[in-house]
Short mmCIF file of C-alpha atoms in Angstrom, two decimals:
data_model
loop_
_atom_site.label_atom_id
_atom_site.label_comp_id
_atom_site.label_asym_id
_atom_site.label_seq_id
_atom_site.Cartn_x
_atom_site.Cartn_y
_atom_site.Cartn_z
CA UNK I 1 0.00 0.00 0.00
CA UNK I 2 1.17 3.80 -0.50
CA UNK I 3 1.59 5.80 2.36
CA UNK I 4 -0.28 9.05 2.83
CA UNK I 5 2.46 10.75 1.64
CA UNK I 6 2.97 9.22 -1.23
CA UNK I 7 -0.61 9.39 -2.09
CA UNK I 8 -0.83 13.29 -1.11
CA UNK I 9 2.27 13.38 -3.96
CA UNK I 10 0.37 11.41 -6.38
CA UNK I 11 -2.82 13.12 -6.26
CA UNK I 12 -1.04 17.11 -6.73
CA UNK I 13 1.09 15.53 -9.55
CA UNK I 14 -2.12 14.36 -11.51
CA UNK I 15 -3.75 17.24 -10.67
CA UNK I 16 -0.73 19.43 -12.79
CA UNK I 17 -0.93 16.67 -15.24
CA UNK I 18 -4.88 17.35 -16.04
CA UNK I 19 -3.90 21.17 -15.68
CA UNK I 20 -1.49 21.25 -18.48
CA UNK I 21 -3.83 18.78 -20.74
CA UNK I 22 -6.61 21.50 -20.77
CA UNK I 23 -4.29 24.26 -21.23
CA UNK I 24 -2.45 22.14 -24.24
CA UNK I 25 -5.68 21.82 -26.21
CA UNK I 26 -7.18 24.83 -25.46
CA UNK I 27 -3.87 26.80 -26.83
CA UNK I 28 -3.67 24.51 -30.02
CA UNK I 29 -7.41 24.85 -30.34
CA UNK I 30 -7.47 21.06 -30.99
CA UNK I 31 -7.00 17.87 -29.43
CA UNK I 32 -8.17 14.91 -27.20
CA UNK I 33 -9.04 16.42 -23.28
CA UNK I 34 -11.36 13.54 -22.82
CA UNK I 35 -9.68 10.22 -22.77
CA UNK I 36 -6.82 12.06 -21.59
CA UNK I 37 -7.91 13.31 -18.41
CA UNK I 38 -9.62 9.40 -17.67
CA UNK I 39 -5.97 8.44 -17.67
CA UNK I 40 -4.21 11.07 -15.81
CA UNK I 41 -4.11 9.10 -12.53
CA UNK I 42 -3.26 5.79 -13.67
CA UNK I 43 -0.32 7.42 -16.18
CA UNK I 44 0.88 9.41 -12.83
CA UNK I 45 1.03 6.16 -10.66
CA UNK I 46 3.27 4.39 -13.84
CA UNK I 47 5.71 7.33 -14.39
CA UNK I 48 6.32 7.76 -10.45
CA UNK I 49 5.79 4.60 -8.85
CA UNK I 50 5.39 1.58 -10.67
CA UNK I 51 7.71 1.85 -13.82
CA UNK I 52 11.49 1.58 -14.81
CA UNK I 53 11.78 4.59 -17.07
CA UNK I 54 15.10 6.94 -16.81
CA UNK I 55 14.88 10.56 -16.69
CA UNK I 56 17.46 10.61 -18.83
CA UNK I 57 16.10 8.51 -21.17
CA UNK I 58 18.76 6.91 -23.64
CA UNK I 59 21.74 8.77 -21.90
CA UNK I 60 21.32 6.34 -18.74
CA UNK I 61 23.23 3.21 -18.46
CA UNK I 62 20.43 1.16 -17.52
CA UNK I 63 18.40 2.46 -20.73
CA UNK I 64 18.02 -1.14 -22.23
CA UNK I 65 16.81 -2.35 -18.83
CA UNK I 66 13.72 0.19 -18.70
CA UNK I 67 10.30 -0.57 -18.63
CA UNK I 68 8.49 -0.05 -21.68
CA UNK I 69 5.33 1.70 -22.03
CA UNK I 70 3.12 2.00 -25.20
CA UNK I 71 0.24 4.78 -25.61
CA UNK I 72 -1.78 2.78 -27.88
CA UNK I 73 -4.58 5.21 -27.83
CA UNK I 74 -2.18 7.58 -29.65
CA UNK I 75 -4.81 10.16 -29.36
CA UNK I 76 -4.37 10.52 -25.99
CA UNK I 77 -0.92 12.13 -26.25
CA UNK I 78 -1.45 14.77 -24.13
CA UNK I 79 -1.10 13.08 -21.49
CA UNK I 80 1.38 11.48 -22.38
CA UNK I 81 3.42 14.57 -22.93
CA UNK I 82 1.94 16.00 -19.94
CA UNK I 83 3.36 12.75 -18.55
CA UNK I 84 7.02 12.90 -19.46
CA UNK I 85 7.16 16.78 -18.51
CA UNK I 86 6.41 15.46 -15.35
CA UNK I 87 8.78 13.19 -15.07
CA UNK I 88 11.95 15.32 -16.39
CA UNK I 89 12.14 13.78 -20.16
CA UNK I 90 10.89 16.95 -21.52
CA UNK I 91 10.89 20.75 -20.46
CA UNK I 92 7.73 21.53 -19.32
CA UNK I 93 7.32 25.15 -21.27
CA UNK I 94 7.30 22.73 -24.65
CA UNK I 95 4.12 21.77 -23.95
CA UNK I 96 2.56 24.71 -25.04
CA UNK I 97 3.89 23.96 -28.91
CA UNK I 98 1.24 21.44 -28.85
CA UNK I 99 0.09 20.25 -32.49
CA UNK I 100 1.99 23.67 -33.61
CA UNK I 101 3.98 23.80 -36.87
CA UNK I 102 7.68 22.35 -36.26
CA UNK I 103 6.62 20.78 -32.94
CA UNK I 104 8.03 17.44 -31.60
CA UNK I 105 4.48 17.26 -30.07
CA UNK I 106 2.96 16.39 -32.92
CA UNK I 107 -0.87 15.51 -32.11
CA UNK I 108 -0.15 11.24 -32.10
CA UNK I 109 3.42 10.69 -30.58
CA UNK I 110 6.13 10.49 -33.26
CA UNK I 111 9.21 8.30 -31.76
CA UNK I 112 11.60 10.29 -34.43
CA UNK I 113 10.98 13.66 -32.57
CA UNK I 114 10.59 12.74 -28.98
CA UNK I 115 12.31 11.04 -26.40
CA UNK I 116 10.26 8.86 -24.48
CA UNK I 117 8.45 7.67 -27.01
CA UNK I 118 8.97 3.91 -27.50
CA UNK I 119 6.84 3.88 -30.68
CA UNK I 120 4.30 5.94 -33.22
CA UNK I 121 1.13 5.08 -32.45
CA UNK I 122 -2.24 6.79 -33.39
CA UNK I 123 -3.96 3.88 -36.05
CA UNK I 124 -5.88 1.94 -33.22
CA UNK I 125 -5.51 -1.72 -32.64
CA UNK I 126 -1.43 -1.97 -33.24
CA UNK I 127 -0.28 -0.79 -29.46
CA UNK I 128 -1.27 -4.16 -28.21
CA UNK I 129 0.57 -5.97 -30.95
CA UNK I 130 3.70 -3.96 -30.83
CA UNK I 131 3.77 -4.92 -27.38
CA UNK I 132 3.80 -8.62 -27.83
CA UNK I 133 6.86 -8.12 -30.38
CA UNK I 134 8.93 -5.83 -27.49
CA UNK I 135 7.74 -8.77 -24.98
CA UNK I 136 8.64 -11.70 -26.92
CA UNK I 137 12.31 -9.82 -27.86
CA UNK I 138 13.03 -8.94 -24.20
CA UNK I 139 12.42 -12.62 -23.36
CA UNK I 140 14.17 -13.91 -26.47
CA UNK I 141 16.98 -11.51 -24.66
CA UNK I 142 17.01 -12.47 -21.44
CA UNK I 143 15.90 -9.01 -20.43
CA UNK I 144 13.61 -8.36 -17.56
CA UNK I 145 11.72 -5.67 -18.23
CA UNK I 146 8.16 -5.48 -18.76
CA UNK I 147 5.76 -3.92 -21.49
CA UNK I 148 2.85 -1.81 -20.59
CA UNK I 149 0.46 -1.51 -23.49
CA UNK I 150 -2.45 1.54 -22.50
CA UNK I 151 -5.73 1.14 -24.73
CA UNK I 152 -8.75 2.60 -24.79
CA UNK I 153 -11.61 0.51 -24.50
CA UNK I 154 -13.12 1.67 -27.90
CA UNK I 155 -9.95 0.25 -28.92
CA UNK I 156 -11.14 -3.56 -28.42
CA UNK I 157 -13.51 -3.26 -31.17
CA UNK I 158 -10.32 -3.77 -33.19
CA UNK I 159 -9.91 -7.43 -34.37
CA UNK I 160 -6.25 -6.78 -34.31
CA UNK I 161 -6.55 -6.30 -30.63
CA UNK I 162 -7.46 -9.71 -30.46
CA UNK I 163 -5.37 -11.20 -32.47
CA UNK I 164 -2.67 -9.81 -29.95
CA UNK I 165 -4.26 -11.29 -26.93
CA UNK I 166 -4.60 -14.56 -28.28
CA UNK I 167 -0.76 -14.67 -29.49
CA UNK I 168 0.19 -13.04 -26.00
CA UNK I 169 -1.13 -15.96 -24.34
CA UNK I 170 0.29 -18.21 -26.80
CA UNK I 171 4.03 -16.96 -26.48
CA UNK I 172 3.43 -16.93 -22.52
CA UNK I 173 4.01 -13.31 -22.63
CA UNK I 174 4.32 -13.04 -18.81
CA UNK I 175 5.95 -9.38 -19.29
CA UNK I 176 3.27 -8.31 -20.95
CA UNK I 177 0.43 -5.86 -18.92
CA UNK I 178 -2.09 -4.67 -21.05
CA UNK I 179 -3.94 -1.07 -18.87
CA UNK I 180 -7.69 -0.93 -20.51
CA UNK I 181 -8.99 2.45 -19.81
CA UNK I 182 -12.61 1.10 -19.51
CA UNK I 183 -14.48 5.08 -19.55
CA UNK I 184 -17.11 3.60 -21.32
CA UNK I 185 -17.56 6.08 -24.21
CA UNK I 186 -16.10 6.59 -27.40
CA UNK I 187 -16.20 9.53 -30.52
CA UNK I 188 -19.34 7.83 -31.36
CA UNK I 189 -21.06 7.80 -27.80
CA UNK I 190 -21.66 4.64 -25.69
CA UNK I 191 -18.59 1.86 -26.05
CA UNK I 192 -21.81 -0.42 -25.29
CA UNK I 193 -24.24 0.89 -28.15
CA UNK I 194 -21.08 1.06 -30.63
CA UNK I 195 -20.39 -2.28 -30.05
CA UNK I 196 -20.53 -3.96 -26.86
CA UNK I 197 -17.73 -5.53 -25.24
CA UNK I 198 -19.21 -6.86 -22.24
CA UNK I 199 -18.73 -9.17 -20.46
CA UNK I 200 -14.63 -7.81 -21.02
CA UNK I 201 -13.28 -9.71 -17.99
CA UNK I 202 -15.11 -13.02 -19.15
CA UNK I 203 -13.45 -12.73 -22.81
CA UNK I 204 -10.16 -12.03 -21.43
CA UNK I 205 -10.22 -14.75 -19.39
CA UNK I 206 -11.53 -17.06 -22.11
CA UNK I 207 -8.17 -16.11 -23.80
CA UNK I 208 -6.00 -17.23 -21.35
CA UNK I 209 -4.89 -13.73 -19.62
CA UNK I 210 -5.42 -13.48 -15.82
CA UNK I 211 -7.43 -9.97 -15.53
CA UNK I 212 -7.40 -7.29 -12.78
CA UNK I 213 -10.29 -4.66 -12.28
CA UNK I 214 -9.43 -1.79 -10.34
CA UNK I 215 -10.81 1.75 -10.03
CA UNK I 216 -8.70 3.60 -12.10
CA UNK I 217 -8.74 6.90 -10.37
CA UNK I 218 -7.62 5.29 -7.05
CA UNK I 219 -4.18 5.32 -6.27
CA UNK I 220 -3.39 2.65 -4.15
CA UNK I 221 -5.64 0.56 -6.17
CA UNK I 222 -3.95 1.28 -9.55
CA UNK I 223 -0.27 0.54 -7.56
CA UNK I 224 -1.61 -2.93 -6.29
CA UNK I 225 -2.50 -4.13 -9.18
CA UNK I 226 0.29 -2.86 -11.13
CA UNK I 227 2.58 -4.91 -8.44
CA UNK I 228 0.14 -7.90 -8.50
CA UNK I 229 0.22 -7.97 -12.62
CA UNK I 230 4.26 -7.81 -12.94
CA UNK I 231 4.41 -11.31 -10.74
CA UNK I 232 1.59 -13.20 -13.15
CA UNK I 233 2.51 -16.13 -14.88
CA UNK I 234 0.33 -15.18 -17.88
CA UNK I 235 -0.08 -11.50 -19.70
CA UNK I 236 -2.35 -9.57 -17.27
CA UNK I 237 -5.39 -7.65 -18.02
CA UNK I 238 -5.81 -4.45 -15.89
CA UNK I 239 -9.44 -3.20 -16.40
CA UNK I 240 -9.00 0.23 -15.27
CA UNK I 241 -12.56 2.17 -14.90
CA UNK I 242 -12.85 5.64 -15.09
CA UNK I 243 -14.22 8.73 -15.88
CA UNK I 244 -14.14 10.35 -19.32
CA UNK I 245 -12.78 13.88 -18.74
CA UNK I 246 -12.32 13.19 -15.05
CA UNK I 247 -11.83 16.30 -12.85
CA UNK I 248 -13.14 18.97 -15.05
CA UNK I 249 -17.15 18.78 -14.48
CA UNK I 250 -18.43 19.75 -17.35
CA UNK I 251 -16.26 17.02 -19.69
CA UNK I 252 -16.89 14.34 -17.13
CA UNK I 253 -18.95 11.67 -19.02
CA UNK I 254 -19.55 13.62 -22.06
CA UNK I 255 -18.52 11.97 -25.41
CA UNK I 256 -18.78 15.07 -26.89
CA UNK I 257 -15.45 16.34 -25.22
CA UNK I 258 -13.37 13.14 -26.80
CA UNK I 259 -11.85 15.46 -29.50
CA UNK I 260 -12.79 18.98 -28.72
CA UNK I 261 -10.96 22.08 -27.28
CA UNK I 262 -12.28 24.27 -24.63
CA UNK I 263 -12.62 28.04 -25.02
CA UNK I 264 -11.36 30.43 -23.07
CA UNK I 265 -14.55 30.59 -20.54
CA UNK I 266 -14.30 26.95 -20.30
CA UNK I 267 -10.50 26.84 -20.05
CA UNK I 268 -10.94 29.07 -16.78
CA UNK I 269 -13.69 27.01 -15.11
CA UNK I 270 -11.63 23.97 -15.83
CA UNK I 271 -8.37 25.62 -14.36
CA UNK I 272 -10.33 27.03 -11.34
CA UNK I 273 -11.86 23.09 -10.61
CA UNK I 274 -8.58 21.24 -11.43
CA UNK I 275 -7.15 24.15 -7.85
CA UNK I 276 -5.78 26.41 -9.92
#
């Protein structure tokens, strides 16, 4: 379990994180705020707890010992950037040439321009496969580090998404976790009325992955199972549920705000909820 303190650090750390996603879309007058607020807490708890990722990124010696992680809902990549200004990778006052001409923060994450990006992503239903290639090389090289793959639950409706699961299980991909962020809405509205993916933890299962579910905008919760996944003998499921647009009230649960930017009267009211 965290201690108070640690959860205390977590909590104001997301808290900047969501900050800086609202005020990257609102300057670039484009984006993703939704699904990239839902994902702010479990991202935080990776980068700061959980994870093996240098600040230094390919200047440390350890570099080919890191953890990777994959942003498979490339959309999301605010937060991701928001993410690795957090954690030292990149200068914070770069996030503000969001999706701007010349930019290394292009609007999916480009691996050519950034570090910290372990690959391109942004056509959904190839994180999860690109993860079982990085997992089946690190054990083909003797080298213990794990993949995390991050999806979006719209994702699944990918067949290529399950075409990874089933050869995850198959290659006994035991380094593999895969984080669903299960908001339950997607561009299109309900996940559910799109095309339903219930019962998730059932199908899973049924392809040989042990499966977590976890609140995902609980802190200790997201740490345990993070722990609890690393020491499966099988690729691990985490169902993470959450809120779409969680912690600014007027995005929360509102497919509308998957690709949308605030204006300026929203940007305030979302700055002045998120403690700012």
């Amino acid at each position: 379990m965290l201690t108070d303190n640690e959860r205390e650090d977590l909590k104001k750390s997301a808290r900047e994180v969501r900050k800086n996603i609202v005020k990257m879309v609102h300057n670039s007058k484009s984006g993703h705020p939704g699904g990239s607020l839902s994902g702010a807490d479990i991202l935080t708890v990776l980068y700061k707890k959980s994870l093996n990722i240098p600040t230094e990124w390919d200047k440390s010696p350890d570099f080919e010992k890191r953890d990777r992680f994959i942003l498979s809902k490339g959309h999301a990549s605010p937060l991701l950037y928001s993410i690795l200004a957090m954690k030292g990778i990149i200068p914070e006052e770069e996030l503000m040439t969001f999706r701007k001409i010349h930019s290394r923060l292009q609007g999916h994450p480009a691996k050519i321009y950034l570090p910290g990006i372990e690959t391109s992503t942004g056509s959904l239903g190839q994180g999860l496969s690109i993860g079982c290639g990085m997992a089946l090389g690190l054990k083909l090289k003797n080298n213990p580090a794990n993949v995390v793959v991050y999806t979006g639950d719209g994702e699944l409706q990918e067949g290529s998404c399950w075409e990874a699961f089933m050869q995850a299980a198959h290659r006994k991909l035991d380094n593999l976790i895969a984080i669903i962020d299960r908001n339950g809405l997607q561009i299109d509205g309900q996940t559910e009325n799109v095309m339903s993916l219930d019962n998730l933890n059932d199908k899973l299962r049924a392809f040989n992955w042990d499966v977590l579910e976890i609140n995902g905008h609980n802190y200790d919760e997201i740490y345990m199972a993070v722990e609890k996944a690393k020491k499966c003998t099988k690729p691990c499921a985490i169902i993470a549920h959450t809120i779409k647009g969680k912690g600014v009230s007027f995005m929360e649960n509102q497919a509308g705000w998957h690709g949308k930017a605030p204006n300026d009267e929203q940007l305030a009211q979302a700055l002045k909820e998120l403690g700012e």
